[in-house]
mmCIF file of C-alpha atoms in Angstrom:
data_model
loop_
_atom_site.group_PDB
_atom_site.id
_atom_site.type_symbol
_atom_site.label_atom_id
_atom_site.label_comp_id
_atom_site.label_asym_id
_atom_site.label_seq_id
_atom_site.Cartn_x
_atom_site.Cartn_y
_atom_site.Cartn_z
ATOM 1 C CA UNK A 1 48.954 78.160 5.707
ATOM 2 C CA UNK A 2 51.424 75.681 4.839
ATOM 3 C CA UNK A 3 53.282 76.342 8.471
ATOM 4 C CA UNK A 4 50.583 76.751 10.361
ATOM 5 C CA UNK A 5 49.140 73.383 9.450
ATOM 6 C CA UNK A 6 52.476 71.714 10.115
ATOM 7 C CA UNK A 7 52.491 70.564 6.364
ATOM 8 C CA UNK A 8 54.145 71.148 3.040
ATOM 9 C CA UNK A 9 53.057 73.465 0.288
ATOM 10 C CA UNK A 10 53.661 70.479 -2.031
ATOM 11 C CA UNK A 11 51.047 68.657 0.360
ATOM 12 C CA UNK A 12 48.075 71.257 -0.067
ATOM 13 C CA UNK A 13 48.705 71.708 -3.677
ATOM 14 C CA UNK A 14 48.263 67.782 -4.259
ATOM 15 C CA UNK A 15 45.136 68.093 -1.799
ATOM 16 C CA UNK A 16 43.697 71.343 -3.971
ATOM 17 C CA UNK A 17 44.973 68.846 -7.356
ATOM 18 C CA UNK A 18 43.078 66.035 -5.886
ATOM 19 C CA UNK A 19 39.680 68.184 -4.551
ATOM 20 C CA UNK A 20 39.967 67.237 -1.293
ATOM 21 C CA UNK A 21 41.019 70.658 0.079
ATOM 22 C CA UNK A 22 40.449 73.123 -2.294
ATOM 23 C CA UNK A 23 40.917 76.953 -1.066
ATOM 24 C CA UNK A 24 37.647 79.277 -1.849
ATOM 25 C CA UNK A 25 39.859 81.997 -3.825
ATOM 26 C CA UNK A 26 42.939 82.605 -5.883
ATOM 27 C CA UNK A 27 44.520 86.115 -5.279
ATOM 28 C CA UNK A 28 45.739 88.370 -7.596
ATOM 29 C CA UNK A 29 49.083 87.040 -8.089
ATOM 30 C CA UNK A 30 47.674 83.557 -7.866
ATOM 31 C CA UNK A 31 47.848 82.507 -4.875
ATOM 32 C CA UNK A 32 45.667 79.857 -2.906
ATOM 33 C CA UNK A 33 43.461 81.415 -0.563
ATOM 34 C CA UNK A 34 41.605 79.656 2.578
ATOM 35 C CA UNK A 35 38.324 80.442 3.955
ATOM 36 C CA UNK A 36 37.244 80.087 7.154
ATOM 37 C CA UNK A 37 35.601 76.758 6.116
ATOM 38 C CA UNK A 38 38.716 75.503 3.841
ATOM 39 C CA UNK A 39 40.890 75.657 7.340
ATOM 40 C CA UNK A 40 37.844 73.878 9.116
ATOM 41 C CA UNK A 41 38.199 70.901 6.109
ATOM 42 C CA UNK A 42 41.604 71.027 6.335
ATOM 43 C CA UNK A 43 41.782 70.425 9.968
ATOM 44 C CA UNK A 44 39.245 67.276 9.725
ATOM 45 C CA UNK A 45 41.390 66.081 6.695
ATOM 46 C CA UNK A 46 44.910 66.016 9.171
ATOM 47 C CA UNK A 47 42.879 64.478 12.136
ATOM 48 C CA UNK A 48 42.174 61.585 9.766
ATOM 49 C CA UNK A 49 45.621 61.190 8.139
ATOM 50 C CA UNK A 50 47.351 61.598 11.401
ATOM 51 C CA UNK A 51 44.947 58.378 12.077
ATOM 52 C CA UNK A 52 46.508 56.726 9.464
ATOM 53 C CA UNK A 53 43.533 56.625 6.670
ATOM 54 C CA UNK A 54 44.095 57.046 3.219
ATOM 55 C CA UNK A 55 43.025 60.120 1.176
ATOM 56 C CA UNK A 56 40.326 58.173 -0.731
ATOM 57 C CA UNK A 57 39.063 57.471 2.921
ATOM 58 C CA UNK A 58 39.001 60.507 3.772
ATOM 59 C CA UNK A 59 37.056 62.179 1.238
ATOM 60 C CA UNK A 60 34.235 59.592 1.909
ATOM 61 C CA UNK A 61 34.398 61.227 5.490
ATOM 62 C CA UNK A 62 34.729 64.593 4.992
ATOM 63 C CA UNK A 63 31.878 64.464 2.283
ATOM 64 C CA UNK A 64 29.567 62.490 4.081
ATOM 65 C CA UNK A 65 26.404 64.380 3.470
ATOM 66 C CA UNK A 66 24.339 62.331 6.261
ATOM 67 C CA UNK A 67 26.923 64.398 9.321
ATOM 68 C CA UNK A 68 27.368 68.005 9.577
ATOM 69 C CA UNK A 69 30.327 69.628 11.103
ATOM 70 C CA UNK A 70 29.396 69.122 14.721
ATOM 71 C CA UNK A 71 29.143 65.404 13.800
ATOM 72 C CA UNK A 72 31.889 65.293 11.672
ATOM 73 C CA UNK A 73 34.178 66.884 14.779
ATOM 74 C CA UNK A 74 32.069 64.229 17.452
ATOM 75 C CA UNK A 75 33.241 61.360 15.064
ATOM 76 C CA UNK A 76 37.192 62.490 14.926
ATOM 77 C CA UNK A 77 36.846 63.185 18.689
ATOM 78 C CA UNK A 78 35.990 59.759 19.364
ATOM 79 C CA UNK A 79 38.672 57.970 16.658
ATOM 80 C CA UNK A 80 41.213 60.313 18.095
ATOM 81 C CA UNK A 81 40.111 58.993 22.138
ATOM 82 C CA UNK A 82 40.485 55.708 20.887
ATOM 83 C CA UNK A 83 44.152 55.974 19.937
ATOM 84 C CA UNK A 84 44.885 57.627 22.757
ATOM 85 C CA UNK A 85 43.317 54.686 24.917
ATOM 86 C CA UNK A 86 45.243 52.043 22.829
ATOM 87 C CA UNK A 87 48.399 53.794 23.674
ATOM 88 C CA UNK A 88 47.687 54.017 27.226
ATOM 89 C CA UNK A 89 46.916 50.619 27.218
ATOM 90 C CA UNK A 90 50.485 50.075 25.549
ATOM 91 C CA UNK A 91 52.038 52.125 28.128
ATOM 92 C CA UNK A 92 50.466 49.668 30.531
ATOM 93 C CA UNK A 93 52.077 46.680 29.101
ATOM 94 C CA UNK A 94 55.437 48.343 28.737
ATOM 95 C CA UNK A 95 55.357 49.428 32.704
ATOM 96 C CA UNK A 96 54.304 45.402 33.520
ATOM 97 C CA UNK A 97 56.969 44.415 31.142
ATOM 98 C CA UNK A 98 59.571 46.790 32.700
ATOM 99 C CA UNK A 99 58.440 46.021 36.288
ATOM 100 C CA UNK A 100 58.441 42.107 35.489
ATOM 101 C CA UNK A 101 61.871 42.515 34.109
ATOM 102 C CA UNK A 102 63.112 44.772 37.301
ATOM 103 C CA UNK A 103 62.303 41.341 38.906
ATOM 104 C CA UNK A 104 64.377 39.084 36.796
ATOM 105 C CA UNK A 105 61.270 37.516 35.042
ATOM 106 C CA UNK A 106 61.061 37.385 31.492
ATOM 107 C CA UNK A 107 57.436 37.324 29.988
ATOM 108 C CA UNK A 108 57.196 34.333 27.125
ATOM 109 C CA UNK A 109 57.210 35.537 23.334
ATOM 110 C CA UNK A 110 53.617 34.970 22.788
ATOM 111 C CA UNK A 111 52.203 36.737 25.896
ATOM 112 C CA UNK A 112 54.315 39.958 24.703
ATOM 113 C CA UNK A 113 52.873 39.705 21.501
ATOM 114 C CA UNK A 114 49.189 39.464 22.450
ATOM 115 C CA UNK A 115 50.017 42.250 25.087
ATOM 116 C CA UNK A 116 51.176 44.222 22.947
ATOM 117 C CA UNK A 117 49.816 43.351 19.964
ATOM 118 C CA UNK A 118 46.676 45.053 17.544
ATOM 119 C CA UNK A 119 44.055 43.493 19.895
ATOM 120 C CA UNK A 120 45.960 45.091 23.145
ATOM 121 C CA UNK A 121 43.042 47.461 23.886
ATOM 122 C CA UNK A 122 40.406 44.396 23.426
ATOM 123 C CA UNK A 123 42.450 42.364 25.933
ATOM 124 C CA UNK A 124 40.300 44.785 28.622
ATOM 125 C CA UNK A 125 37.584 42.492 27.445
ATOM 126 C CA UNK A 126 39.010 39.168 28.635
ATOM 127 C CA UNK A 127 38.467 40.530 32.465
ATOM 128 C CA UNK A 128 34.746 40.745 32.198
ATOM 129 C CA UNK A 129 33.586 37.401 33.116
ATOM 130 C CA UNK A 130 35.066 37.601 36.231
ATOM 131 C CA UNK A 131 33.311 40.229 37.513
ATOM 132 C CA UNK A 132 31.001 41.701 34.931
ATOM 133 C CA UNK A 133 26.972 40.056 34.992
ATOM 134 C CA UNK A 134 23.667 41.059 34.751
ATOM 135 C CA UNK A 135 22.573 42.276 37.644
ATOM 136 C CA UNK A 136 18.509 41.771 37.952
ATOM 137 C CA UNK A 137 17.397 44.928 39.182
ATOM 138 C CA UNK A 138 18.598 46.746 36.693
ATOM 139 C CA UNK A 139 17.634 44.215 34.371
ATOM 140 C CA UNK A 140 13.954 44.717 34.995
ATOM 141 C CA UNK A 141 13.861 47.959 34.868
ATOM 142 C CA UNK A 142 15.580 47.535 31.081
ATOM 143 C CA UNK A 143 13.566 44.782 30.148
ATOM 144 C CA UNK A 144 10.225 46.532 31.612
ATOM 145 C CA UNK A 145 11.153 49.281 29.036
ATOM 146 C CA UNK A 146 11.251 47.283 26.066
ATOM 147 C CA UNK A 147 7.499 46.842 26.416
ATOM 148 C CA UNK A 148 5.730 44.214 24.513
ATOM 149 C CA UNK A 149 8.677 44.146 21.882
ATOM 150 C CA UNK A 150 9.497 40.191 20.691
ATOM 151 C CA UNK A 151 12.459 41.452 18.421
ATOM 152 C CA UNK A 152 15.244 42.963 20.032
ATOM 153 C CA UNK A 153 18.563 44.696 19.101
ATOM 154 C CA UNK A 154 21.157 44.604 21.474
ATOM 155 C CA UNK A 155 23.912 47.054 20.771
ATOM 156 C CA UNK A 156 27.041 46.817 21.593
ATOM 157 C CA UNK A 157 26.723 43.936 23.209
ATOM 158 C CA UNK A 158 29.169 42.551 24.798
ATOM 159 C CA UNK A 159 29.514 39.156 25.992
ATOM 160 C CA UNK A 160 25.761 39.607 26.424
ATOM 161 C CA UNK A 161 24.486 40.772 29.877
ATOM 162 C CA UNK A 162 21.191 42.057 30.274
ATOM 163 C CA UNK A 163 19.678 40.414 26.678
ATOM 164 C CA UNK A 164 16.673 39.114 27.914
ATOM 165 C CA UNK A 165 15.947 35.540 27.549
ATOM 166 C CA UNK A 166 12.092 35.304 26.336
ATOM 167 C CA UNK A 167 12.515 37.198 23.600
ATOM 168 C CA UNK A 168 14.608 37.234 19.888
ATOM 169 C CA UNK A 169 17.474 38.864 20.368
ATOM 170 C CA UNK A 170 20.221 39.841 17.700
ATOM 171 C CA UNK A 171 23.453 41.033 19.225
ATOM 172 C CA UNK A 172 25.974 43.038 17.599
ATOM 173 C CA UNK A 173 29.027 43.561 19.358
ATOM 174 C CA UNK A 174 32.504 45.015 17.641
ATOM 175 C CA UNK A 175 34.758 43.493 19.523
ATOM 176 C CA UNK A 176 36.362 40.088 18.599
ATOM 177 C CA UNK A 177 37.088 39.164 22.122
ATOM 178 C CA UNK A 178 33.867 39.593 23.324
ATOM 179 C CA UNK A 179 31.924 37.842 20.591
ATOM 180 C CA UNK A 180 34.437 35.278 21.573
ATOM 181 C CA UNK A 181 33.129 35.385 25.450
ATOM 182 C CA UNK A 182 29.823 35.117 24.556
ATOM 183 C CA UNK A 183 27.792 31.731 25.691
ATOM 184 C CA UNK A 184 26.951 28.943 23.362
ATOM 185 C CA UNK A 185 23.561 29.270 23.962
ATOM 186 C CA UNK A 186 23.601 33.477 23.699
ATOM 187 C CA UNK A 187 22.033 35.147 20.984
ATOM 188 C CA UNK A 188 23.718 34.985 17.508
ATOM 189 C CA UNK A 189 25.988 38.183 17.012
ATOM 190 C CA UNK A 190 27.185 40.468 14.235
ATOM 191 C CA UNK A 191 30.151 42.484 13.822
ATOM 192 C CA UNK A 192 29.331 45.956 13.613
ATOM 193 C CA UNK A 193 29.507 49.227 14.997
ATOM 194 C CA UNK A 194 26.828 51.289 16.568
ATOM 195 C CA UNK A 195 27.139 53.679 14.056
ATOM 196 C CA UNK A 196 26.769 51.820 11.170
ATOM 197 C CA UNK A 197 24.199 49.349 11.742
ATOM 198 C CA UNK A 198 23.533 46.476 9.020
ATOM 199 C CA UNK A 199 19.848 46.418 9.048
ATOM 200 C CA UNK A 200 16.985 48.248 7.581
ATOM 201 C CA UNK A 201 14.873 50.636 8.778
ATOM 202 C CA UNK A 202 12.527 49.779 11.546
ATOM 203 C CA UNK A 203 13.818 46.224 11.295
ATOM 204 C CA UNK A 204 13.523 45.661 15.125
ATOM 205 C CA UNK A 205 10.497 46.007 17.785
ATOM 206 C CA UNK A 206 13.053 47.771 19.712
ATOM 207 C CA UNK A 207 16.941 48.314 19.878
ATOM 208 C CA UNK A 208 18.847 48.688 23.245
ATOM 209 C CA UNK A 209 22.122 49.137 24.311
ATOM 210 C CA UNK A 210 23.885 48.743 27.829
ATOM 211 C CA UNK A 211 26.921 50.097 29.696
ATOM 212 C CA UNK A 212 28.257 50.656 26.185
ATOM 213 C CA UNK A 213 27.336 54.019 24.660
ATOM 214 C CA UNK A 214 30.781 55.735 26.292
ATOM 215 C CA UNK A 215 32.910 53.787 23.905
ATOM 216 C CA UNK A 216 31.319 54.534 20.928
ATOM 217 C CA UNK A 217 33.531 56.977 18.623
ATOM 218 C CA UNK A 218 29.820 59.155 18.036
ATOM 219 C CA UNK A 219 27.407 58.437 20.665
ATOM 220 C CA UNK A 220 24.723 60.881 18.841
ATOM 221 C CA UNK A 221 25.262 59.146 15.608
ATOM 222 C CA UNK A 222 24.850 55.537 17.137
ATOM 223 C CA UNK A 223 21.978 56.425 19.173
ATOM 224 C CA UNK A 224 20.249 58.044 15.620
ATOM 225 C CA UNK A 225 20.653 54.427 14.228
ATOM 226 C CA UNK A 226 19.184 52.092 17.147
ATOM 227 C CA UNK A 227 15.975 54.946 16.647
ATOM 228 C CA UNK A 228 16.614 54.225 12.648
ATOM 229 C CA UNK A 229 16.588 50.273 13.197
ATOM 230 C CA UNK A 230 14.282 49.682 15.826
ATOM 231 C CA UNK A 231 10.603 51.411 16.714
ATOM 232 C CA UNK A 232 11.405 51.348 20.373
ATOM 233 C CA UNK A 233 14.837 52.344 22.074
ATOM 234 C CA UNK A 234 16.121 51.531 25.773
ATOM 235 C CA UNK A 235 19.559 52.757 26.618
ATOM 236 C CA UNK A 236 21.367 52.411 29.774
ATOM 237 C CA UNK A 237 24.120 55.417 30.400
ATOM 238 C CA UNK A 238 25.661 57.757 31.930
ATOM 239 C CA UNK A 239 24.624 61.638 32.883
ATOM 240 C CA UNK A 240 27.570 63.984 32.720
ATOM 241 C CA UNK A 241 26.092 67.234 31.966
ATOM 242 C CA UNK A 242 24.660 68.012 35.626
ATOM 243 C CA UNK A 243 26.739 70.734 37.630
ATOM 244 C CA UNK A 244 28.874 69.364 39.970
ATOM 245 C CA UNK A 245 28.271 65.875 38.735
ATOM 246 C CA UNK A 246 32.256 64.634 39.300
ATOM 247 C CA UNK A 247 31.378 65.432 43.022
ATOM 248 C CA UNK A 248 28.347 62.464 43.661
ATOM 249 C CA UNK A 249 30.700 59.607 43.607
ATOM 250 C CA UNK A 250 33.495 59.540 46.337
ATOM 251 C CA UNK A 251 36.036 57.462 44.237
ATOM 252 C CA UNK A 252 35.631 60.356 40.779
ATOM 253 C CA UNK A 253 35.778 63.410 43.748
ATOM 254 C CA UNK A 254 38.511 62.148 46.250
ATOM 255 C CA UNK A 255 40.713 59.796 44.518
ATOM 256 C CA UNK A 256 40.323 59.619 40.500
ATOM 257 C CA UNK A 257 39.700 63.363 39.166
ATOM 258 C CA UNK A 258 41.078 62.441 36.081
ATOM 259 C CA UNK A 259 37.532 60.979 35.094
ATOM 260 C CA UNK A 260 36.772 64.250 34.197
ATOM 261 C CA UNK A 261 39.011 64.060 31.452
ATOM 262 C CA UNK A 262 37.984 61.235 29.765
ATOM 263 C CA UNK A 263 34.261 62.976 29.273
ATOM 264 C CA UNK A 264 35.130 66.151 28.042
ATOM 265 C CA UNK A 265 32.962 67.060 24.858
ATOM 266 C CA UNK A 266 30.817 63.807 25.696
ATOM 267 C CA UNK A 267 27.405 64.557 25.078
ATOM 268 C CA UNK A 268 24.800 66.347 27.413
ATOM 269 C CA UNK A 269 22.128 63.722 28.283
ATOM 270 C CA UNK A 270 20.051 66.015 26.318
ATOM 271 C CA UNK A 271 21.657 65.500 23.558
ATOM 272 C CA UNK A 272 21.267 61.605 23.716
ATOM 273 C CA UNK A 273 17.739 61.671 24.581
ATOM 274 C CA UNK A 274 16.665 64.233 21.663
ATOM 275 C CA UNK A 275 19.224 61.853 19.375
ATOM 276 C CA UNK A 276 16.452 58.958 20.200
ATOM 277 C CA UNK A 277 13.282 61.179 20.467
ATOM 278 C CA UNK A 278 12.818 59.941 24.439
ATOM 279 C CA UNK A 279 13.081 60.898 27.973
ATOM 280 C CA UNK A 280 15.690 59.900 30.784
ATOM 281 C CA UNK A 281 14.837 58.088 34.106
ATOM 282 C CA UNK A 282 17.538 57.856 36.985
ATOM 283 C CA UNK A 283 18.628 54.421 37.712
ATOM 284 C CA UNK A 284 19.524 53.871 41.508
ATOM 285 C CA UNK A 285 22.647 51.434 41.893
ATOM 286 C CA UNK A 286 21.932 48.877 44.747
ATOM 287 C CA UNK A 287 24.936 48.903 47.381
ATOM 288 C CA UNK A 288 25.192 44.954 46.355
ATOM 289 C CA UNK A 289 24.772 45.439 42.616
ATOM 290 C CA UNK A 290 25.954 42.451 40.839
ATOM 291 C CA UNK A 291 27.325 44.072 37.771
ATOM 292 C CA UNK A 292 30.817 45.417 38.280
ATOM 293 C CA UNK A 293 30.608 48.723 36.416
ATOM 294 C CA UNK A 294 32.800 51.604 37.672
ATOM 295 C CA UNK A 295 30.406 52.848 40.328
ATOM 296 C CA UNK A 296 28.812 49.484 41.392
ATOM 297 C CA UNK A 297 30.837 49.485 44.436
ATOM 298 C CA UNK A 298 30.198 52.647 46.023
ATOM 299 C CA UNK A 299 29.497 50.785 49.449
ATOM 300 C CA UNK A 300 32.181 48.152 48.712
ATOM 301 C CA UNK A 301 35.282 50.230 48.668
ATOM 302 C CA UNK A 302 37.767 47.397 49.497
ATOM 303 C CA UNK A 303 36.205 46.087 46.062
ATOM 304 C CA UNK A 304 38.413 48.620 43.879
ATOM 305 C CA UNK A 305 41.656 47.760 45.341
ATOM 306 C CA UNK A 306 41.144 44.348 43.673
ATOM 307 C CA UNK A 307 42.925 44.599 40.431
ATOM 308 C CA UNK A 308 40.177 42.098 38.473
ATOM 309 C CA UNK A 309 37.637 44.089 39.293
ATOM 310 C CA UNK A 310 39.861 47.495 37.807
ATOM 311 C CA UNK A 311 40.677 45.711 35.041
ATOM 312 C CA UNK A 312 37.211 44.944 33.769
ATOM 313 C CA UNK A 313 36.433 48.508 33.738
ATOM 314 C CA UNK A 314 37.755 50.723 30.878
ATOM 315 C CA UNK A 315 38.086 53.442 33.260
ATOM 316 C CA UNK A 316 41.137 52.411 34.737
ATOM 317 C CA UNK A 317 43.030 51.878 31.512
ATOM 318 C CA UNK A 318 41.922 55.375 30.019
ATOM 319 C CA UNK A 319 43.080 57.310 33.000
ATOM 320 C CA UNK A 320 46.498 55.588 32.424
ATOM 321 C CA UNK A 321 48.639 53.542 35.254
ATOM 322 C CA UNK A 322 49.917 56.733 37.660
ATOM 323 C CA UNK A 323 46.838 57.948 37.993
ATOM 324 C CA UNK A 324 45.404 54.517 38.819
ATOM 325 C CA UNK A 325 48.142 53.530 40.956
ATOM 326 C CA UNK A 326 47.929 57.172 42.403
ATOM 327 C CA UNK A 327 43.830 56.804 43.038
ATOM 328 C CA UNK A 328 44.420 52.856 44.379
ATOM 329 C CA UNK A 329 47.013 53.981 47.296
ATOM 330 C CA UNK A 330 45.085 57.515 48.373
ATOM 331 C CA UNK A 331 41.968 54.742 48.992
ATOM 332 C CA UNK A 332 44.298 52.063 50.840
ATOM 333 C CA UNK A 333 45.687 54.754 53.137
ATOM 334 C CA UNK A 334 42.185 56.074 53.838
ATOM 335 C CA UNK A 335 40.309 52.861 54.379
ATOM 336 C CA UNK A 336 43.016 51.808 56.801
ATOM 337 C CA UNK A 337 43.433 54.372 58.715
ATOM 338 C CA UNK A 338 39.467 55.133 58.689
ATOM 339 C CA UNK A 339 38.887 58.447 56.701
ATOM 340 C CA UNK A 340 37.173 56.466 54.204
ATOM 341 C CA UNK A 341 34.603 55.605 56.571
ATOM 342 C CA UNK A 342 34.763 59.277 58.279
ATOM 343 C CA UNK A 343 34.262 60.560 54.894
ATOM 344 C CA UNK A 344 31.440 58.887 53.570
ATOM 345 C CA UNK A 345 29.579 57.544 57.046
ATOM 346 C CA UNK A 346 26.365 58.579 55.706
ATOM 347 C CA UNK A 347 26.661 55.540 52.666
ATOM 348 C CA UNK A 348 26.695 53.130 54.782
ATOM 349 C CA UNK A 349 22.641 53.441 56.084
ATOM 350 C CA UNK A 350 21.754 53.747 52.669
ATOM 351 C CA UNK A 351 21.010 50.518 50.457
ATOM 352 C CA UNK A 352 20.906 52.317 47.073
ATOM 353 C CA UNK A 353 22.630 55.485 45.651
ATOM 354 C CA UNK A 354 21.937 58.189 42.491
ATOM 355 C CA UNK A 355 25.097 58.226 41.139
ATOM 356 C CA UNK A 356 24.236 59.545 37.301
ATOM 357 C CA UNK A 357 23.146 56.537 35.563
ATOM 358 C CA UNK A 358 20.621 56.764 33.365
ATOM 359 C CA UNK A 359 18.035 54.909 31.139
ATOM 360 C CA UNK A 360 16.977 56.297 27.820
ATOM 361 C CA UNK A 361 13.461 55.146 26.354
ATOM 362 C CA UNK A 362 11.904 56.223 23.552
#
């Protein structure tokens, strides 16, 4: 057991000492014997060490009785994608570092240190103003869901697009750098996460949450508490679960397969919807949508070889620089020579597009 799990028999005898893995049987001669669901504990208990928490911390995980083991696995998942993007967002800064050096320019001690520092991945943030805003078709549509509600939850918020302006508005937003972005004037904002929301039941007319639910470590979890929190629900998102859905966007089927990747084991829209006891209604993205999500410009190609526009989409970071830099130079070739437009002639009549997003109400 000991080998398999890459550990020491000293280290699951002080975990079976300690009762946080403790095999189902004994044998004759006395030896420790693991079930089928010891190996399964086991397994979430190395996820979370290799994470760096502390066996007290772990227990509280592992023995949360409000997750099961699907949950439990969605919540690791997500910690787990989130180290991964932190060190691909360190890889970043090395290959800027290494390319600025390659040019005889040294970058100043405090810029390395906030580039590479514990708020690296949050730095993503500090591109949103620039090309991130609400964008007021979408807007209605959100705001139009959330009824006759006066007190609103807004999830993940950001640096506070899309809260709507007549009504009372709490934000909560994760993320010192954007609470940092956010207005003077914007609603006032709590630090929290969507899955562990610091209010009461039904505190809220309605909760909603947009162009966030993707970086949440458990989407199904957060979604349970906004429906917890709030008596009505609006959530703007994405639908990966329909076949052949990395082929409806140009940019995710020609140029950046690696999307793919980052949305493996994300869950099926019907997941999220039953997690908030709603429907889903597709939301058609204008061709001159003003919010600069990944797929906002799917008639403005020219738009993604600007690197402030990349760089306020997470996207770009999670896929990691070669595939970026990879995705960026397939589209320059193609829009100068003219396959681009060859391609994908029949985009340019149209004035909107269904490209998979989605808004939740319940």
């Amino acid at each position: 057991m000991a080998e398999l799990a890459g550990v020491s028999v000293r280290t699951l005898h002080h975990y079976d000492e300690i009762g946080l893995v403790r095999p189902s049987a004994r044998t004759g001669a006395g030896y420790r014997a693991y079930s089928a669901g010891d190996v399964e504990r086991l397994r979430e208990v190395l996820g979370y060490r290799r994470l760096g928490f502390g066996l007290r911390e772990i227990a509280d995980l592992v023995d949360d009785p409000a997750t099961d083991a699907v949950a439990r696995l969605r919540r690791l998942r997500g910690l787990l994608r989130e180290q991964r993007d932190r060190a691909a967002a360190m890889v970043t800064a090395i290959d800027q570092e290494l390319e600025a050096r390659a040019m005889g320019i040294r970058t100043p001690p405090e810029q390395q240190l906030k580039a590479f520092g514990v708020r690296l991945y949050e730095s993503i943030g500090s591109a949103y103003p620039a090309t991130r805003r609400t964008e007021p078709r979408i807007a209605a549509r959100i705001w139009e869901a959330l009824g006759d509600a006066r007190t609103v939850l807004n999830v993940g918020a950001g640096t506070g697009s899309y809260e709507p302006p007549d009504r009372d508005v709490t934000a909560v937003e994760p993320s010192a750098v954007m609470r940092a972005q956010r207005p003077a004037d914007a609603a006032p904002c709590v630090a929290a996460s969507a899955e562990s929301l610091p209010f009461g039941d039904q505190s809220f007319d309605a909760a909603m949450a947009v162009s966030t639910v993707h970086h949440w470590p458990d989407p199904v979890a957060g979604l349970r508490e906004m429906r917890r929190v709030a008596r009505r629900v609006v959530v703007f998102t994405y639908d990966a679960s329909t076949t052949g859905w990395l082929q409806r966007f140009w940019l995710t089927r020609d140029y950046l397969p690696e999307f793919a990747d980052l949305l493996v084991g994300w869950p099926s829209l019907a997941d999220m919807t039953r997690a908030i006891g709603g429907r889903a209604e597709p939301v058609l993205i204008p061709w001159d949508c003003a919010d600069g999500f990944f797929e906002a410009h799917w008639r403005r190609p020219e738009a993604y070889l600007d690197e402030r526009v990349r760089r306020a989409v997470s996207v770009w970071t999670r896929v990691g620089p070669r595939a970026e830099q990879r995705a960026v130079n397939g589209l320059h070739d193609d829009l100068s020579s003219g396959r681009w437009a060859e391609r994908n002639r029949d985009l340019l009549a149209l004035d909107t597009a269904e490209l998979g997003l989605r808004l939740l109400v319940a």
